[in-house]
mmCIF file with all atom_site columns, C-alpha atoms in Angstrom:
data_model
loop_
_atom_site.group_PDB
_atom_site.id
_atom_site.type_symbol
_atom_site.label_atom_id
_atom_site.label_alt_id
_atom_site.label_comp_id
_atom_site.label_asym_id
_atom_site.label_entity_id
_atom_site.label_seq_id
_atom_site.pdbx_PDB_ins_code
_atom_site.Cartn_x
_atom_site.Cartn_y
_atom_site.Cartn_z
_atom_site.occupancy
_atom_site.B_iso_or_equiv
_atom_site.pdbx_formal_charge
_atom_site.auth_seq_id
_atom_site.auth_comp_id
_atom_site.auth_asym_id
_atom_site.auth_atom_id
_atom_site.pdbx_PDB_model_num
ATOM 1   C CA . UNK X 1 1   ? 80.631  44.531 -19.636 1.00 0.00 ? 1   UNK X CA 1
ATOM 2   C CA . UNK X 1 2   ? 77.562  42.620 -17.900 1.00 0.00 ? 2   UNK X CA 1
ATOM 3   C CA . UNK X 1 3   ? 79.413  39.869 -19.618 1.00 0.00 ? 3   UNK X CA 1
ATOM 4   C CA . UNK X 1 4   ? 82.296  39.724 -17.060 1.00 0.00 ? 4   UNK X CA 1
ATOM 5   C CA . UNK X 1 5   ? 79.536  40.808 -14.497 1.00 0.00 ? 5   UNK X CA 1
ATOM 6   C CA . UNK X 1 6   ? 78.163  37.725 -14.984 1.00 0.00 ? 6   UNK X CA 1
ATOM 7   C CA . UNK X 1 7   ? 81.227  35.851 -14.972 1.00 0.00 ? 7   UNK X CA 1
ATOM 8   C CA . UNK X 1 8   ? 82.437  36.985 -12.031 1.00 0.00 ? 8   UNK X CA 1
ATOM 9   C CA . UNK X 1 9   ? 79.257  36.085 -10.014 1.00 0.00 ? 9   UNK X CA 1
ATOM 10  C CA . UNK X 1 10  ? 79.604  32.654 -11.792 1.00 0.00 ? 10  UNK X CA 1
ATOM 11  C CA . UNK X 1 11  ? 82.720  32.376 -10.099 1.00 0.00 ? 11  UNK X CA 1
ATOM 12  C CA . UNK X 1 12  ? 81.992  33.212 -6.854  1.00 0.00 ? 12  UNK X CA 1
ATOM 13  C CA . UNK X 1 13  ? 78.849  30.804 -6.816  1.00 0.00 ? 13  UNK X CA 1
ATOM 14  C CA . UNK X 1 14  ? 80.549  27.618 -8.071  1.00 0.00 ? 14  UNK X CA 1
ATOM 15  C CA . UNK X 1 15  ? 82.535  26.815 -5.243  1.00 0.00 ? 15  UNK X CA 1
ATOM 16  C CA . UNK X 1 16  ? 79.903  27.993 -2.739  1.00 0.00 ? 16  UNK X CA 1
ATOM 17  C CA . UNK X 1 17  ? 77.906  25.229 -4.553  1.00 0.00 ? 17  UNK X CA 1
ATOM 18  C CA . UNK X 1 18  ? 80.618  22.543 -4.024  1.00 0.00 ? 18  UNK X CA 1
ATOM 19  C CA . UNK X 1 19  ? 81.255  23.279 -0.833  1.00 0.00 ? 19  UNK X CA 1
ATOM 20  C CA . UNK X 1 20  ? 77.593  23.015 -0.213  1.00 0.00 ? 20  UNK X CA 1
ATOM 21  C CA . UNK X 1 21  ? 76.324  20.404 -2.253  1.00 0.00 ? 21  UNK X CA 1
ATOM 22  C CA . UNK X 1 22  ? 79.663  18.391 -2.041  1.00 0.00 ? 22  UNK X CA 1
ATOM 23  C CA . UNK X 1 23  ? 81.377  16.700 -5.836  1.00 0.00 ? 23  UNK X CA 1
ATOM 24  C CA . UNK X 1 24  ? 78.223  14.452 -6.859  1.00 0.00 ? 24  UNK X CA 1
ATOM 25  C CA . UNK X 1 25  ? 75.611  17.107 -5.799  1.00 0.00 ? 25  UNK X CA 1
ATOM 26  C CA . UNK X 1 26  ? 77.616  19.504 -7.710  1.00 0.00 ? 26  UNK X CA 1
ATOM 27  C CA . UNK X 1 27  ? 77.610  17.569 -11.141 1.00 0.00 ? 27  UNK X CA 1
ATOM 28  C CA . UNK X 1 28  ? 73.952  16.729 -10.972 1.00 0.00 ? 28  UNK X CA 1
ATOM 29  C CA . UNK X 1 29  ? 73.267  20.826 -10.037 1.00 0.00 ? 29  UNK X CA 1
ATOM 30  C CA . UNK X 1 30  ? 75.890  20.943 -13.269 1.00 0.00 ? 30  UNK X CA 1
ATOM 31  C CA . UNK X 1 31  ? 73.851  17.968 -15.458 1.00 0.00 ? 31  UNK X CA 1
ATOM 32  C CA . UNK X 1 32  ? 70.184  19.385 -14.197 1.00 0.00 ? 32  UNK X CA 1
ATOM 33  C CA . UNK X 1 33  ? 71.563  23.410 -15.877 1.00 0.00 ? 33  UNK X CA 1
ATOM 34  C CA . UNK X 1 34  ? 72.503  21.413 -18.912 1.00 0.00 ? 34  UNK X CA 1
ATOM 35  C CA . UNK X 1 35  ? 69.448  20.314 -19.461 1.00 0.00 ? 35  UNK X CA 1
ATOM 36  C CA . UNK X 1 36  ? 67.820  23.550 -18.876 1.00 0.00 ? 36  UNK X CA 1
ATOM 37  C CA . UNK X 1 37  ? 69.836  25.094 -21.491 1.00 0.00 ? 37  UNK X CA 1
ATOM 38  C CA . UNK X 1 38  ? 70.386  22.178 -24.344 1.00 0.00 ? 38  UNK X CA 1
ATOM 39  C CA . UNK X 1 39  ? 68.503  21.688 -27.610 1.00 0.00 ? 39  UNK X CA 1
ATOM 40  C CA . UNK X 1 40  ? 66.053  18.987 -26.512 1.00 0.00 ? 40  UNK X CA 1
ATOM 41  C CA . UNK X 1 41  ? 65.774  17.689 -30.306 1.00 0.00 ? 41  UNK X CA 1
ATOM 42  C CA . UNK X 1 42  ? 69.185  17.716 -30.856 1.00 0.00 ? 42  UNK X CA 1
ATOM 43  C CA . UNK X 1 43  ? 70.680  17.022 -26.966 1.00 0.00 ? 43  UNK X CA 1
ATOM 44  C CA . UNK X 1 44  ? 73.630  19.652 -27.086 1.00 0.00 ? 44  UNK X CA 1
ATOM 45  C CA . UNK X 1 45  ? 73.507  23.047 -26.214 1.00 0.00 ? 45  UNK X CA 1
ATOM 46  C CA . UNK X 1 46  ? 73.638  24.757 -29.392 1.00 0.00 ? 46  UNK X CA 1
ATOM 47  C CA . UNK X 1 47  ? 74.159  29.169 -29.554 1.00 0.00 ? 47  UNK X CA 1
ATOM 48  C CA . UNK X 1 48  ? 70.388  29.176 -30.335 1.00 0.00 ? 48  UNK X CA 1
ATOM 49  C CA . UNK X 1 49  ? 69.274  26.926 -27.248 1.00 0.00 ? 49  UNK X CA 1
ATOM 50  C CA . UNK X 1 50  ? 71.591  28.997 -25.397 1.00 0.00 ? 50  UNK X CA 1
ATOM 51  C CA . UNK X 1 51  ? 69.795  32.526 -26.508 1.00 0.00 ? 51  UNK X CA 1
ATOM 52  C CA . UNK X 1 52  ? 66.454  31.056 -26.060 1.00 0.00 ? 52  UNK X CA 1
ATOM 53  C CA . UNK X 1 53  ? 67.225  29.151 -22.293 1.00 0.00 ? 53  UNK X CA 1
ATOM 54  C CA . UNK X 1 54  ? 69.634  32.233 -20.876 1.00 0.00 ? 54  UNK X CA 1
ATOM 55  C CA . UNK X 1 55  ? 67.122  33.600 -18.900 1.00 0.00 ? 55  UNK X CA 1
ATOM 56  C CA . UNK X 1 56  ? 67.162  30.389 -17.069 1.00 0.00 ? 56  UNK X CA 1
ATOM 57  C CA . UNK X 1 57  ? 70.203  31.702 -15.971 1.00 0.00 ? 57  UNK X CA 1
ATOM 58  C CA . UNK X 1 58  ? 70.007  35.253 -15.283 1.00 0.00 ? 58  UNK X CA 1
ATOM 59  C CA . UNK X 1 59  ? 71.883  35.636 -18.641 1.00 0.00 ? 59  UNK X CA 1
ATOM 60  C CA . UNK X 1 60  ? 69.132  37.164 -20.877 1.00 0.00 ? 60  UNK X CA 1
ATOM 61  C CA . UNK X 1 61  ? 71.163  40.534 -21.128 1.00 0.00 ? 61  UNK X CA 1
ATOM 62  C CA . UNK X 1 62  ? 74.593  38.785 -22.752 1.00 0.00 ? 62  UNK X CA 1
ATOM 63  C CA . UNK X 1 63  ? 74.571  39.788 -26.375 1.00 0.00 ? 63  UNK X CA 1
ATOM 64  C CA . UNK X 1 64  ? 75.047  37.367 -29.054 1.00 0.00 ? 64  UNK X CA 1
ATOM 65  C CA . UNK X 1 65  ? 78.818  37.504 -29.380 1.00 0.00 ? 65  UNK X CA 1
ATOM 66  C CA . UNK X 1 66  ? 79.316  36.354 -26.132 1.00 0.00 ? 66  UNK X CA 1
ATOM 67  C CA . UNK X 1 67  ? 76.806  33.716 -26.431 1.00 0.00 ? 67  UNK X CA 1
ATOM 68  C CA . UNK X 1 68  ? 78.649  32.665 -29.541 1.00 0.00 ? 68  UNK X CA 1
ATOM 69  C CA . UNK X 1 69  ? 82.318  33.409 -27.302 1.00 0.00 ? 69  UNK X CA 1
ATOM 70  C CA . UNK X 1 70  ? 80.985  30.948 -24.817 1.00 0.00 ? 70  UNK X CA 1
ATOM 71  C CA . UNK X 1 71  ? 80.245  27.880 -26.526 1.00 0.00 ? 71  UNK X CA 1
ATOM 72  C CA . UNK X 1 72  ? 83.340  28.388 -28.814 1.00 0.00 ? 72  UNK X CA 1
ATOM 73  C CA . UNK X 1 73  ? 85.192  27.887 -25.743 1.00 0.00 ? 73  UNK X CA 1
ATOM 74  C CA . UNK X 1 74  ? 83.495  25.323 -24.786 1.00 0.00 ? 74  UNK X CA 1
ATOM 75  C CA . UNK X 1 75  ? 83.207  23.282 -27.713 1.00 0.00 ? 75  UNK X CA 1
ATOM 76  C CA . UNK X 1 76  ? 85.914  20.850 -27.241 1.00 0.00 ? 76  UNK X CA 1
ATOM 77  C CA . UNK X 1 77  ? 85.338  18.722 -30.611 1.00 0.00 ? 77  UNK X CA 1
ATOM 78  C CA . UNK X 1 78  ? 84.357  21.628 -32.977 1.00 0.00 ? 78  UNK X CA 1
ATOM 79  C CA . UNK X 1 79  ? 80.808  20.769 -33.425 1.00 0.00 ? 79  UNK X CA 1
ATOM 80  C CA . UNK X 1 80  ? 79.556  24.040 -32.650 1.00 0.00 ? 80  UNK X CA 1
ATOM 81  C CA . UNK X 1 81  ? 77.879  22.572 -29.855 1.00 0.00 ? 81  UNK X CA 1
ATOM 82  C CA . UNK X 1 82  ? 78.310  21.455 -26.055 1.00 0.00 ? 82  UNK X CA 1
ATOM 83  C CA . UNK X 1 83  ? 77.700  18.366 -25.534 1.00 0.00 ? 83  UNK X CA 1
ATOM 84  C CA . UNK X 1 84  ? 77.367  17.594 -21.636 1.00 0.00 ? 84  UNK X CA 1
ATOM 85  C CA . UNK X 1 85  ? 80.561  16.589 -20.835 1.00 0.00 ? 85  UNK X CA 1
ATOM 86  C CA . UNK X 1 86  ? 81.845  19.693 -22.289 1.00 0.00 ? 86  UNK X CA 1
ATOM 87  C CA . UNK X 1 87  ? 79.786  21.575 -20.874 1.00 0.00 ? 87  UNK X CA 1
ATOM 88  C CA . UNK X 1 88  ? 80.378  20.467 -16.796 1.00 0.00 ? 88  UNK X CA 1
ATOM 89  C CA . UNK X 1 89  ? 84.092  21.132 -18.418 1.00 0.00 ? 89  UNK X CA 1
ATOM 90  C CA . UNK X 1 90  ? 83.458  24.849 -19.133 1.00 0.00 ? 90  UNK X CA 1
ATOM 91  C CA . UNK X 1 91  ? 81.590  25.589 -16.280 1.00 0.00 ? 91  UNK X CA 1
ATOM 92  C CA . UNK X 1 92  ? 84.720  24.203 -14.095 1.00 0.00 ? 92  UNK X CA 1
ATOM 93  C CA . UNK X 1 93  ? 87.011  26.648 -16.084 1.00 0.00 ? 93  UNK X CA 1
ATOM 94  C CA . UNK X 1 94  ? 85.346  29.141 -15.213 1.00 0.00 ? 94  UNK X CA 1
ATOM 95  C CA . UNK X 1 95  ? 85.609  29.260 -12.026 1.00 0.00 ? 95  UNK X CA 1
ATOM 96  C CA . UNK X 1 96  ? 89.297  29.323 -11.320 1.00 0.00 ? 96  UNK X CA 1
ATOM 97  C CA . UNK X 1 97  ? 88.829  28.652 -7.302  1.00 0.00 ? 97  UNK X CA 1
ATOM 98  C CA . UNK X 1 98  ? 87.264  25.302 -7.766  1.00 0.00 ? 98  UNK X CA 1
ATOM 99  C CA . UNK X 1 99  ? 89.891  24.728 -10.443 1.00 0.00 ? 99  UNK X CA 1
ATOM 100 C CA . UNK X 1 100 ? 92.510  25.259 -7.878  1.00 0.00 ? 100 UNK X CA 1
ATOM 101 C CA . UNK X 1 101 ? 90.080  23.303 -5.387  1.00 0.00 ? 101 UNK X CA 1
ATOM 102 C CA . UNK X 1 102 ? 89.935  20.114 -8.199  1.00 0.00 ? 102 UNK X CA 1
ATOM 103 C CA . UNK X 1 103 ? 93.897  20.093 -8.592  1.00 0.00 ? 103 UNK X CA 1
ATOM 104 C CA . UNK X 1 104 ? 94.030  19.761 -4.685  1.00 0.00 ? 104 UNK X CA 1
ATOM 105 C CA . UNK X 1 105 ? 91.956  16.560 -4.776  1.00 0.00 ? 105 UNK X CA 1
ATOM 106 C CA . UNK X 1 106 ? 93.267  15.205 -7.618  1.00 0.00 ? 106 UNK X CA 1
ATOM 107 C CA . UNK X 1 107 ? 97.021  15.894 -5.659  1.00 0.00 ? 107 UNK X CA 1
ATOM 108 C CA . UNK X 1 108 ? 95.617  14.258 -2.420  1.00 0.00 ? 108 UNK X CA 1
ATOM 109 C CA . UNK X 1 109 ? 94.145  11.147 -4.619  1.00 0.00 ? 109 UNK X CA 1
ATOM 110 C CA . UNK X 1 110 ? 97.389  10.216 -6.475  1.00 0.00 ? 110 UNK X CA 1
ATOM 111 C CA . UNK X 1 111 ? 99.427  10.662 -2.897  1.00 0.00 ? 111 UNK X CA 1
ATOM 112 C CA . UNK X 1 112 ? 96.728  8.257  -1.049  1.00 0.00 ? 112 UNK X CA 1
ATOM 113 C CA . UNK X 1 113 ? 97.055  5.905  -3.771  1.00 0.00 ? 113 UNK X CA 1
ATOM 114 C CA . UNK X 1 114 ? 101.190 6.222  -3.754  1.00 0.00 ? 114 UNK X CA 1
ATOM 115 C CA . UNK X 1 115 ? 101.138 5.051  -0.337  1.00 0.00 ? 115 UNK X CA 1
ATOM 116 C CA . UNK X 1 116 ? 98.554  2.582  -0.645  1.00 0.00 ? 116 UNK X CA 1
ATOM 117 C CA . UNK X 1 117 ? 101.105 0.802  -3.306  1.00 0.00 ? 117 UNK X CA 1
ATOM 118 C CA . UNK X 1 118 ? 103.535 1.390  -0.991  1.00 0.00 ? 118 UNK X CA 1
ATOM 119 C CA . UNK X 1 119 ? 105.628 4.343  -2.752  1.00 0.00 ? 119 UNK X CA 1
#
């Protein structure tokens, strides 16, 4: 249960921090928690850099399973691992209001750039 605790502060942070720190202060916050967390020998965040770096995080108390749950979701190429890019990934889908947030901009870009071709 602290798992989805911890989730659910996760989710209402996120967006706080976007709104805050705007998109490219956002993915350096993202890429600076990356490296907080990754295997520096091997550069990916690997379940055993995760258990060793979760305090970082406030995330000391999730169990292994979740550990294990969250970088199986993560891990986009089957490695066992998240690299960076899959990791900014994850930590977007988790937080479904800056999901929502990303589709709007990504709506507003493709109409600007309709009209700017004159369609």
């Amino acid at each position: 249960m602290a798992g989805v605790e911890k989730r659910a502060d996760f989710e209402d942070l996120l967006p706080v921090m976007a709104n805050k720190l705007g998109g490219e202060g956002l993915i350096n916050e993202l890429c600076n928690g990356f490296q907080l967390l990754m295997d520096k020998d091997r550069g990916v965040i690997t379940m055993e850099s995760l258990r060793r770096n979760s305090s970082f995080l406030g995330l000391q108390d999730l169990s292994d399973d979740e550990l294990a749950s969250m970088v199986k979701e993560g891990d986009l190429d089957g490695d066992g691992a998240l690299n960076q890019m899959e990791f900014c990934v994850l930590m977007f889908r988790l937080s479904p209001e800056l999901m929502q947030e990303s589709r709007f901009w990504l709506e507003e870009a493709f109409e600007e750039e309709l009209k700017s071709d004159g369609l």
